[in-house]
Every structure is written in C-alpha cells, then in structure tokens.
mmCIF file of C-alpha atoms in Angstrom:
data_model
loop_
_atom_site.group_PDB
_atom_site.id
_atom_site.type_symbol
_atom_site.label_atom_id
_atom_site.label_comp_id
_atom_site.label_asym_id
_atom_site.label_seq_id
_atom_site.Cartn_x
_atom_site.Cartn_y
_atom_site.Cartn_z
ATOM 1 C CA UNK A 955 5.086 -3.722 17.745
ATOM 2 C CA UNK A 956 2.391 -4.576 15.290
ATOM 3 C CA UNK A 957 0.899 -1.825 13.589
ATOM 4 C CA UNK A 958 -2.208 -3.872 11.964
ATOM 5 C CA UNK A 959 -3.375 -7.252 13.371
ATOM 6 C CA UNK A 960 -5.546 -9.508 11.504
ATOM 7 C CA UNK A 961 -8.312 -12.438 13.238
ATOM 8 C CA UNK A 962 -10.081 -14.194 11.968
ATOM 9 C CA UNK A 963 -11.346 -12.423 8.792
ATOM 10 C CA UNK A 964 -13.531 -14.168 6.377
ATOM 11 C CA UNK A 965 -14.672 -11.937 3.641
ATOM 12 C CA UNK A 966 -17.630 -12.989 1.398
ATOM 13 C CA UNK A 967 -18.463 -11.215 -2.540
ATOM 14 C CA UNK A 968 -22.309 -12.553 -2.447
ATOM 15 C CA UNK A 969 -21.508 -16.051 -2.134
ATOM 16 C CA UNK A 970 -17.952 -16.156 -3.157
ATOM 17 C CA UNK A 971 -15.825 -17.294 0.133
ATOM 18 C CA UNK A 972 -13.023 -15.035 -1.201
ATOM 19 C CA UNK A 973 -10.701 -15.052 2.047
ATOM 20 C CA UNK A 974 -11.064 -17.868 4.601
ATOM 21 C CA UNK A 975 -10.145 -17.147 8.226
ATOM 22 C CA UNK A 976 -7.179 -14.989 7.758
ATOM 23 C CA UNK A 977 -5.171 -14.125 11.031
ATOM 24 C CA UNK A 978 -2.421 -12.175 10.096
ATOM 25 C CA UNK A 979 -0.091 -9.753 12.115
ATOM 26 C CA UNK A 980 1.544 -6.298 10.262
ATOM 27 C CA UNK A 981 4.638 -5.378 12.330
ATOM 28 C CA UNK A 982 5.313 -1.495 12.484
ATOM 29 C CA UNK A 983 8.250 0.436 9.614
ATOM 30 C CA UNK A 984 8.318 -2.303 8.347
ATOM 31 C CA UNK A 985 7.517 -3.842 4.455
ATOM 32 C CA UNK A 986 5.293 -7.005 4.334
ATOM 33 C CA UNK A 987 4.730 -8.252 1.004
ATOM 34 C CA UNK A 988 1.379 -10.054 0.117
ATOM 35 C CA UNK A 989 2.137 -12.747 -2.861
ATOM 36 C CA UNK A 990 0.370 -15.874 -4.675
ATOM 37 C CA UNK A 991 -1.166 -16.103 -7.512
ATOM 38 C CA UNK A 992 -3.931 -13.864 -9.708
ATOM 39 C CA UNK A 993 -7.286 -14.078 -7.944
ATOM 40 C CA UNK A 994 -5.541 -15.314 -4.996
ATOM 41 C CA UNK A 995 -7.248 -12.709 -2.175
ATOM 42 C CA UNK A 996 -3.685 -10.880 -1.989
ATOM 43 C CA UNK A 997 -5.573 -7.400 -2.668
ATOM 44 C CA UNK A 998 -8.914 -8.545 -1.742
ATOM 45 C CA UNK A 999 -6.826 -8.086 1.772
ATOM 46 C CA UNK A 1000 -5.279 -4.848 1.168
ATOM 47 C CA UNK A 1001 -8.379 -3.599 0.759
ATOM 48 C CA UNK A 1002 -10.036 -5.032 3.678
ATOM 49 C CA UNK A 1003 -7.144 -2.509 5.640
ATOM 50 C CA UNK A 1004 -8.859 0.538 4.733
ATOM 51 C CA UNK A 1005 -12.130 -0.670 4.352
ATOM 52 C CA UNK A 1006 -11.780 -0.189 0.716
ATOM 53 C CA UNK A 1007 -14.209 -3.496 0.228
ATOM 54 C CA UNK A 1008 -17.259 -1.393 1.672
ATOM 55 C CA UNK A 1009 -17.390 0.319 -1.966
ATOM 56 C CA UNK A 1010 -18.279 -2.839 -3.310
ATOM 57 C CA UNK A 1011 -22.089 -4.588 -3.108
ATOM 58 C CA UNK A 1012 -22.937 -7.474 -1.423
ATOM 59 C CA UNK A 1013 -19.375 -7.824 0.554
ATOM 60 C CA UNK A 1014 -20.433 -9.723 3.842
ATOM 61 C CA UNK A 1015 -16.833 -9.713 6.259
ATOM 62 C CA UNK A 1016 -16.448 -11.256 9.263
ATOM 63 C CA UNK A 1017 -13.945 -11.101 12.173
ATOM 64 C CA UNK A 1018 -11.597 -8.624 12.908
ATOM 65 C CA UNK A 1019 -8.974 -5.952 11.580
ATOM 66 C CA UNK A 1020 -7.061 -4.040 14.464
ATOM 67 C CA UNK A 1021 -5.531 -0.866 13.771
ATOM 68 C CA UNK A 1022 -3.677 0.176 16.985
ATOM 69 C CA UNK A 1023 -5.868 -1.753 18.913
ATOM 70 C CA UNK A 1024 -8.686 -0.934 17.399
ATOM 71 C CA UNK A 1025 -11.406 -2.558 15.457
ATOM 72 C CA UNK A 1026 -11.760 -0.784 12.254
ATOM 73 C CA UNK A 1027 -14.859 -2.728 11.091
ATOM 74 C CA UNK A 1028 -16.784 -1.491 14.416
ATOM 75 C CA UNK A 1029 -17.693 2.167 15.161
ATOM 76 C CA UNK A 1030 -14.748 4.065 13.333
ATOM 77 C CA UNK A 1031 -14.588 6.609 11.143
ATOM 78 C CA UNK A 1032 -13.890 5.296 7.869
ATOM 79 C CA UNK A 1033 -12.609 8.940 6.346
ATOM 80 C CA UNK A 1034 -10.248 9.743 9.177
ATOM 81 C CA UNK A 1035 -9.500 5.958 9.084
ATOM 82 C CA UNK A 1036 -8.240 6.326 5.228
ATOM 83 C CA UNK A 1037 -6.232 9.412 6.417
ATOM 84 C CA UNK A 1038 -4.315 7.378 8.637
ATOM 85 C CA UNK A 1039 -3.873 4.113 6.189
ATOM 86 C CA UNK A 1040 -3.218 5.828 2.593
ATOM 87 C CA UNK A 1041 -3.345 3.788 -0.420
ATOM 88 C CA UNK A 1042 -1.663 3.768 -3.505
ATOM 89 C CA UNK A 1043 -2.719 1.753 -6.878
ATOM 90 C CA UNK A 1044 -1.510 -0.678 -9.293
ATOM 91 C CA UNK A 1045 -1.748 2.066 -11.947
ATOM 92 C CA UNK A 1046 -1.078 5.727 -11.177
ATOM 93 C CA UNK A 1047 -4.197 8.185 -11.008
ATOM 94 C CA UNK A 1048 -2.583 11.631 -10.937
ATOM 95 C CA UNK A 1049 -5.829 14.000 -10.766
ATOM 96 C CA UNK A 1050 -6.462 16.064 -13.725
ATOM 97 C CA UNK A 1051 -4.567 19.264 -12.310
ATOM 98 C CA UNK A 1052 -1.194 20.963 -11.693
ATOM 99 C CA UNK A 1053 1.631 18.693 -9.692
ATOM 100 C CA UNK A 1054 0.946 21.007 -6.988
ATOM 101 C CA UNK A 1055 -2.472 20.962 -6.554
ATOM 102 C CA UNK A 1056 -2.172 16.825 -6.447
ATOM 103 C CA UNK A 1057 -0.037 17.299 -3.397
ATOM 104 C CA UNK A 1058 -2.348 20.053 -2.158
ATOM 105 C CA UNK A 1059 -5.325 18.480 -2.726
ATOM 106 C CA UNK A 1060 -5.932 16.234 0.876
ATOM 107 C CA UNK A 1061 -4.861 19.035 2.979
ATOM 108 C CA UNK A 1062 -7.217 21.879 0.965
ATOM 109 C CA UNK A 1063 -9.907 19.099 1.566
ATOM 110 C CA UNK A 1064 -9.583 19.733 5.281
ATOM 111 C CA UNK A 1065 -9.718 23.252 4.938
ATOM 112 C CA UNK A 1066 -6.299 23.816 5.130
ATOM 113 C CA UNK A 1067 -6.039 27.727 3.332
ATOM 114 C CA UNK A 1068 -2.597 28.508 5.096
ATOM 115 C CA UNK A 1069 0.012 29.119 1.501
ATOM 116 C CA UNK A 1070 3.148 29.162 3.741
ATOM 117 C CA UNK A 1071 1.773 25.804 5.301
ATOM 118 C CA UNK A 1072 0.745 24.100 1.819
ATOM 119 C CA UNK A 1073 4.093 25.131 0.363
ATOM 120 C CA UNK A 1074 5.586 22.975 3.295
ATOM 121 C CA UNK A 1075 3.713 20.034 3.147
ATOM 122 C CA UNK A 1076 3.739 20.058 -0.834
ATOM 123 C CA UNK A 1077 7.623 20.254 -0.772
ATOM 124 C CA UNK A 1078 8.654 17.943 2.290
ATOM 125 C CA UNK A 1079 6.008 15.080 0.547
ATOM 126 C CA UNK A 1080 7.572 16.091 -3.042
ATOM 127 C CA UNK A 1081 11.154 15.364 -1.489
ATOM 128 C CA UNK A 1082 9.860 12.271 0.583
ATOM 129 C CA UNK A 1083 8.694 10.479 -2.525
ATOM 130 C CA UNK A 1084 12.212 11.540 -4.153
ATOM 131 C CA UNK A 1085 10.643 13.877 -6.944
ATOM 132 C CA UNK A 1086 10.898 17.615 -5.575
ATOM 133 C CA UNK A 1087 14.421 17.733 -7.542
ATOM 134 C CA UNK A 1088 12.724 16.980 -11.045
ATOM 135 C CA UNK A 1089 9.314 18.979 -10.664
ATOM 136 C CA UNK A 1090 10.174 21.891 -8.347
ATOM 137 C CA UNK A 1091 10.468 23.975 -11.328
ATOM 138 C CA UNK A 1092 7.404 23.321 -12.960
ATOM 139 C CA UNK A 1093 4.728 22.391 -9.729
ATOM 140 C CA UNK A 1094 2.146 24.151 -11.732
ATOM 141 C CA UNK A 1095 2.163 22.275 -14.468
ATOM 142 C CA UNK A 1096 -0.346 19.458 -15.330
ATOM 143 C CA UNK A 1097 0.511 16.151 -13.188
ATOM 144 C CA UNK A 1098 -0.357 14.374 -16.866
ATOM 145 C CA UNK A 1099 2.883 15.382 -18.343
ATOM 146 C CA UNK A 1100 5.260 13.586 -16.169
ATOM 147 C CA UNK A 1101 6.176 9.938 -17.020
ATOM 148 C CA UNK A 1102 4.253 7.156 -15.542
ATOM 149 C CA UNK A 1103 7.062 6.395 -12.940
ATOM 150 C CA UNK A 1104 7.156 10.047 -11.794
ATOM 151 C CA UNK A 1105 3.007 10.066 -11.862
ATOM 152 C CA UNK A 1106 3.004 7.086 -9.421
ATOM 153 C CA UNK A 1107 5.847 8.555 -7.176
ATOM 154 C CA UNK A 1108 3.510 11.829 -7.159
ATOM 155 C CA UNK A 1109 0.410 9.422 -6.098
ATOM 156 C CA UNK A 1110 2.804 8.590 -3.439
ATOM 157 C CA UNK A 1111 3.590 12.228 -2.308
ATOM 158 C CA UNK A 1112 -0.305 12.882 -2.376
ATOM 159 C CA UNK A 1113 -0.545 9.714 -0.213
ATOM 160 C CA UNK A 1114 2.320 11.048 2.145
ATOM 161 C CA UNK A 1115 1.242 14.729 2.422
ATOM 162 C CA UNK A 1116 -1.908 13.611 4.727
ATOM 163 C CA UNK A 1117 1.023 11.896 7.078
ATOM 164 C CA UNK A 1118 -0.446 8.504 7.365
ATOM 165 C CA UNK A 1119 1.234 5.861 9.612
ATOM 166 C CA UNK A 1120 0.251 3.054 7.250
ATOM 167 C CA UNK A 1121 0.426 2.814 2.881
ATOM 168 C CA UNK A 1122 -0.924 0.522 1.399
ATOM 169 C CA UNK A 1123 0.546 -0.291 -2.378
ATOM 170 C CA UNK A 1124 -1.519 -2.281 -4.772
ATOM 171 C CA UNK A 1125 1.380 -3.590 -7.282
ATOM 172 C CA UNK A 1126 2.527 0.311 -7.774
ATOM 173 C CA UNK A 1127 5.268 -0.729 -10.216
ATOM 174 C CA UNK A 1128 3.474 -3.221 -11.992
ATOM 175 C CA UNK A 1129 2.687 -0.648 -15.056
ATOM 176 C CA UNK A 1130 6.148 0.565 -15.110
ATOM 177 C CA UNK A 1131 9.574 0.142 -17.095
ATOM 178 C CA UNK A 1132 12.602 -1.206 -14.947
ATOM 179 C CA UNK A 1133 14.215 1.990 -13.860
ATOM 180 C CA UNK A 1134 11.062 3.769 -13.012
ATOM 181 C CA UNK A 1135 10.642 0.256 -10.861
ATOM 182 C CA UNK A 1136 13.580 0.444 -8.982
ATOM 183 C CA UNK A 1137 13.304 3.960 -8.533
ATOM 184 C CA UNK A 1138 9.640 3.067 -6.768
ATOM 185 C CA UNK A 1139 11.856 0.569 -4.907
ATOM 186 C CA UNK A 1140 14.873 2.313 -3.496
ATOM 187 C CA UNK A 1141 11.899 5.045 -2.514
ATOM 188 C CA UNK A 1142 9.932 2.205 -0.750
ATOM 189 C CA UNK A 1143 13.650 1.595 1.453
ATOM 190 C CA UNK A 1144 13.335 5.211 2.448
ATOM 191 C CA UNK A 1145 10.164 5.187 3.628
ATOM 192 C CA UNK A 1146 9.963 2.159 5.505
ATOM 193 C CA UNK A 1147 11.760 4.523 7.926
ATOM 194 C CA UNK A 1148 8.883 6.458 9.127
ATOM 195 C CA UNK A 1149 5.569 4.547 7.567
ATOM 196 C CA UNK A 1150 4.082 1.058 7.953
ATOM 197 C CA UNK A 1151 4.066 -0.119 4.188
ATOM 198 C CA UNK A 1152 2.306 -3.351 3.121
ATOM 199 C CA UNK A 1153 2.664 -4.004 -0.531
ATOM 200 C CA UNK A 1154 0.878 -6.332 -3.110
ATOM 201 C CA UNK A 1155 3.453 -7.573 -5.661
ATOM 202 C CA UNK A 1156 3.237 -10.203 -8.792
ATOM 203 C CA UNK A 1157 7.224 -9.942 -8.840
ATOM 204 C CA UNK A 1158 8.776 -12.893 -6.222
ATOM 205 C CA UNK A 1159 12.016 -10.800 -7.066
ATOM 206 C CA UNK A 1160 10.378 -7.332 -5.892
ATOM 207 C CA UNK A 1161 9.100 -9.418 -2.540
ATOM 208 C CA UNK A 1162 12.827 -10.456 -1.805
ATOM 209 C CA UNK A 1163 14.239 -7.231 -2.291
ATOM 210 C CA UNK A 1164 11.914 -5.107 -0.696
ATOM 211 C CA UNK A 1165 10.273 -6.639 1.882
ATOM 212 C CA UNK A 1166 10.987 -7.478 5.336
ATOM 213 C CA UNK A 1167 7.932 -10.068 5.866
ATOM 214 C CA UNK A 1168 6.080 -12.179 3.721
ATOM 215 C CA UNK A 1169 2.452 -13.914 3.658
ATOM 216 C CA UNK A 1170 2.119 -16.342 0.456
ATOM 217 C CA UNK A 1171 -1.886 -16.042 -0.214
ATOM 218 C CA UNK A 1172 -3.454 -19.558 -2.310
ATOM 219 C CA UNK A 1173 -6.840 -19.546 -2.827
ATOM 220 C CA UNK A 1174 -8.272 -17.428 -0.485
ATOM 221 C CA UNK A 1175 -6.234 -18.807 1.738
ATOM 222 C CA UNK A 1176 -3.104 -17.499 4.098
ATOM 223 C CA UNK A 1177 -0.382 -20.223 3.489
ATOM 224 C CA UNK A 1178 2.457 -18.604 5.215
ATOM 225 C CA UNK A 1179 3.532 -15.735 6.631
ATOM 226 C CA UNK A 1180 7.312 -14.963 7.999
ATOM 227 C CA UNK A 1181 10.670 -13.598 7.667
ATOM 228 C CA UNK A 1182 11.097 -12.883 3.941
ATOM 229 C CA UNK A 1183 14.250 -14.831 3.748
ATOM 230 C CA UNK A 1184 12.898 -18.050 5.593
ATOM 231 C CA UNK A 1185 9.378 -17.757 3.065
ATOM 232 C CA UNK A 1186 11.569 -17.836 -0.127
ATOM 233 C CA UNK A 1187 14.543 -19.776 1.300
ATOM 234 C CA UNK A 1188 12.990 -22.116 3.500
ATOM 235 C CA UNK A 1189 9.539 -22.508 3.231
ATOM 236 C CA UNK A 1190 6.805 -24.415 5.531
ATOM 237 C CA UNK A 1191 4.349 -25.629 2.803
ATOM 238 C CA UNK A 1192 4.534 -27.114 0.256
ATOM 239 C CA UNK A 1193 2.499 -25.090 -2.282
ATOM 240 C CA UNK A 1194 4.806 -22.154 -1.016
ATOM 241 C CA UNK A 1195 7.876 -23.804 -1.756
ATOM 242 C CA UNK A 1196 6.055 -25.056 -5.097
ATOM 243 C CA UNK A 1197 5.016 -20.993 -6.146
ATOM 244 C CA UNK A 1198 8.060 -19.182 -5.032
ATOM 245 C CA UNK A 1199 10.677 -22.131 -6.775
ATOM 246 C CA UNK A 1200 8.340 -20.927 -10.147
ATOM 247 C CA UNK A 1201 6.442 -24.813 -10.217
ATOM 248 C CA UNK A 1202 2.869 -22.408 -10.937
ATOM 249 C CA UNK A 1203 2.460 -19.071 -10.458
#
C-alpha cells in the first residue's frame, strides 16, 4: 500500500521551474531514498510532503500530493497534517531546554498536562530512537550537552513522541562522524517497522544500505524511481547509471 502518492507536481520559486511534473509513489514501512545531485529538487520534494514549501514566498505548486488518499494541498489542515508527517533536519535543532522537555514539548503543545502520561510517551520515544539507555539518568539536563549524534537521535524521539505515520529526514547524518552515522542508520532499520520514512541522502552508500526504494532526482527532474538494488545495480537511464557509477555527482 502506498502511504504518499505523488501526480503531477510542478513546483515553481518565482520563476524558477524547480521540479517538473513529478509523479512519484511512497510505499508504506518502508525507506525510499531521494538522491542526485546538490540543487537537484531532492529536498525541494521532501518538503513539498509536509507542505514545508508554504513558508517560503512566491512558491507557486501545481498538481497533487496524496496522503492516504487525500490531497494535502486542498482543504487540510496543515498543523495536524505536520503531526502526522514529522520531519527531521540535515542538522540537529535540539530546543534550548532539558532532554525531557524536547520530548515533552509536542504533546504539552496539545495540552497534554497528564505527568504519568508524559513520562510514557517521553520514555517509549527515548527508547524508540535508541537513546533512553544513555540519557535516562540525566532527562533534565540541557539537550545541548549531548553529542551531535545523540542531539539528532533526540530530534528523532521529539519527532516520534507525536506518533506520526510518516518522517521525513533531510540528510540527518550528514553533520555527523561515522559511528554516530551508523548508529542513525541501524535506528532508521528499526523504525521502518512501524513508520513510513523517506530520506534525503548525499551518500549513494547510505541509499544502498538503508533504503528499500529509490528515486534518482536530475535537474528538477524524477529520473528513476525503483527497487534500490535494480536503481544502483541495474539502472534505466543513463544519467542514473552515469551518477550512481560516480561519472558526476
């Protein structure tokens, strides 16, 4: 079943044709990795999920992004919309409080007062983003003292505790050391088990690990789009077989 469905979609900055009639289909628990080169539309995309692109002036988008079914770019509510498709970015953004209160923070949001119930949720995302064991004696300490790998899996538990069925990932390891990397990786395994996860990687290697699909983006353009293996292994096009064999990237 497809969790996200793509038709369609042309996306304009002012008069910048930045994605050009993108039709793309996001199956459900799975990983599909968006990759191509810098400036390619790969997160131009992402963004386009959760309507992310509406912060920005004079975007212009056209055709249509299904979530369930349902268009998001016609009468939707964007807030409950970004509850249910989380996002996390290419660097982490920890807010400037205790680890806790990071986890807390959706749910208190919502009016959520309940301690027994905020205990829960803060603990089950802790554990589902593989941290609780390192931080659960010290959750009121400031989220700006942990290491940049453990401040991007907490971005991830903050992303979690609202229960999304979709996360988005912006190149979340892309400011991090190897072992905080495969850390975010072997995490990413886990939670393709209960969430939709579409990530944007610059790594070719982090695509073919992680990821069960993959859409090559050149140009504003959707190249191809399939089984991981057959993208990397035996490509379609050309200019796919040309990025992923390391001819330009």
């Amino acid at each position: 079943m497809n969790k996200l469905e793509v038709s369609d979609l042309n996306l304009f900055y002012g008069e910048n044709h930045a994605l050009k009639d993108i039709s793309l289909k996001i199956p459900s628990r799975q990983v599909t990795a968006l990759i191509g080169p810098s400036g390619c539309g790969k997160s131009t995309l992402l963004r386009t999920l959760n309507r992310m692109n509406d912060l920005v002036e004079g975007v212009k988008i056209t055709g249509a992004v299904k979530f369930e079914g349902e268009d998001i770019y016609s009468d939707v509510d964007v807030k409950q919309l970004r509850m249910r498709v989380g996002m996390v970015f290419q660097k982490p953004n920890p807010f400037p409080m205790s680890i806790y209160e990071n986890v807390a923070f959706g749910l208190k949001a919502q009016g959520v007062k309940d301690k027994r119930k905020l205990d829960e949720v803060v603990e089950e995302s802790l554990r589902g983003a593989a941290l609780w064991d390192e931080v659960k004696d010290r959750l009121d300490s400031p989220a700006f003292g942990l290491s940049g790998g453990q401040q991007q899996r907490l971005c991830i538990a903050r992303a979690i505790s609202m229960q999304p069925e979709v996360i988005l990932m912006d190149e979340p390891t892309s400011a991090l050391d190897p072992i905080a990397t495969h850390k975010i990786e072997e995490l990413m395994d886990e939670l393709r088990k209960k969430f939709t996860i579409v990530i944007v990687t610059h790594s070719m290697n982090q695509a073919k690990r992680i990821s069960d699909k993959t859409a090559f983006f050149w140009m504003g353009e959707l190249v191809e789009h399939g089984e991981t293996a057959q993208v990397f292994n035996q490509p379609n096009d050309q200019r796919t077989q040309g990025y992923v064999s390391g001819e330009f990237g």
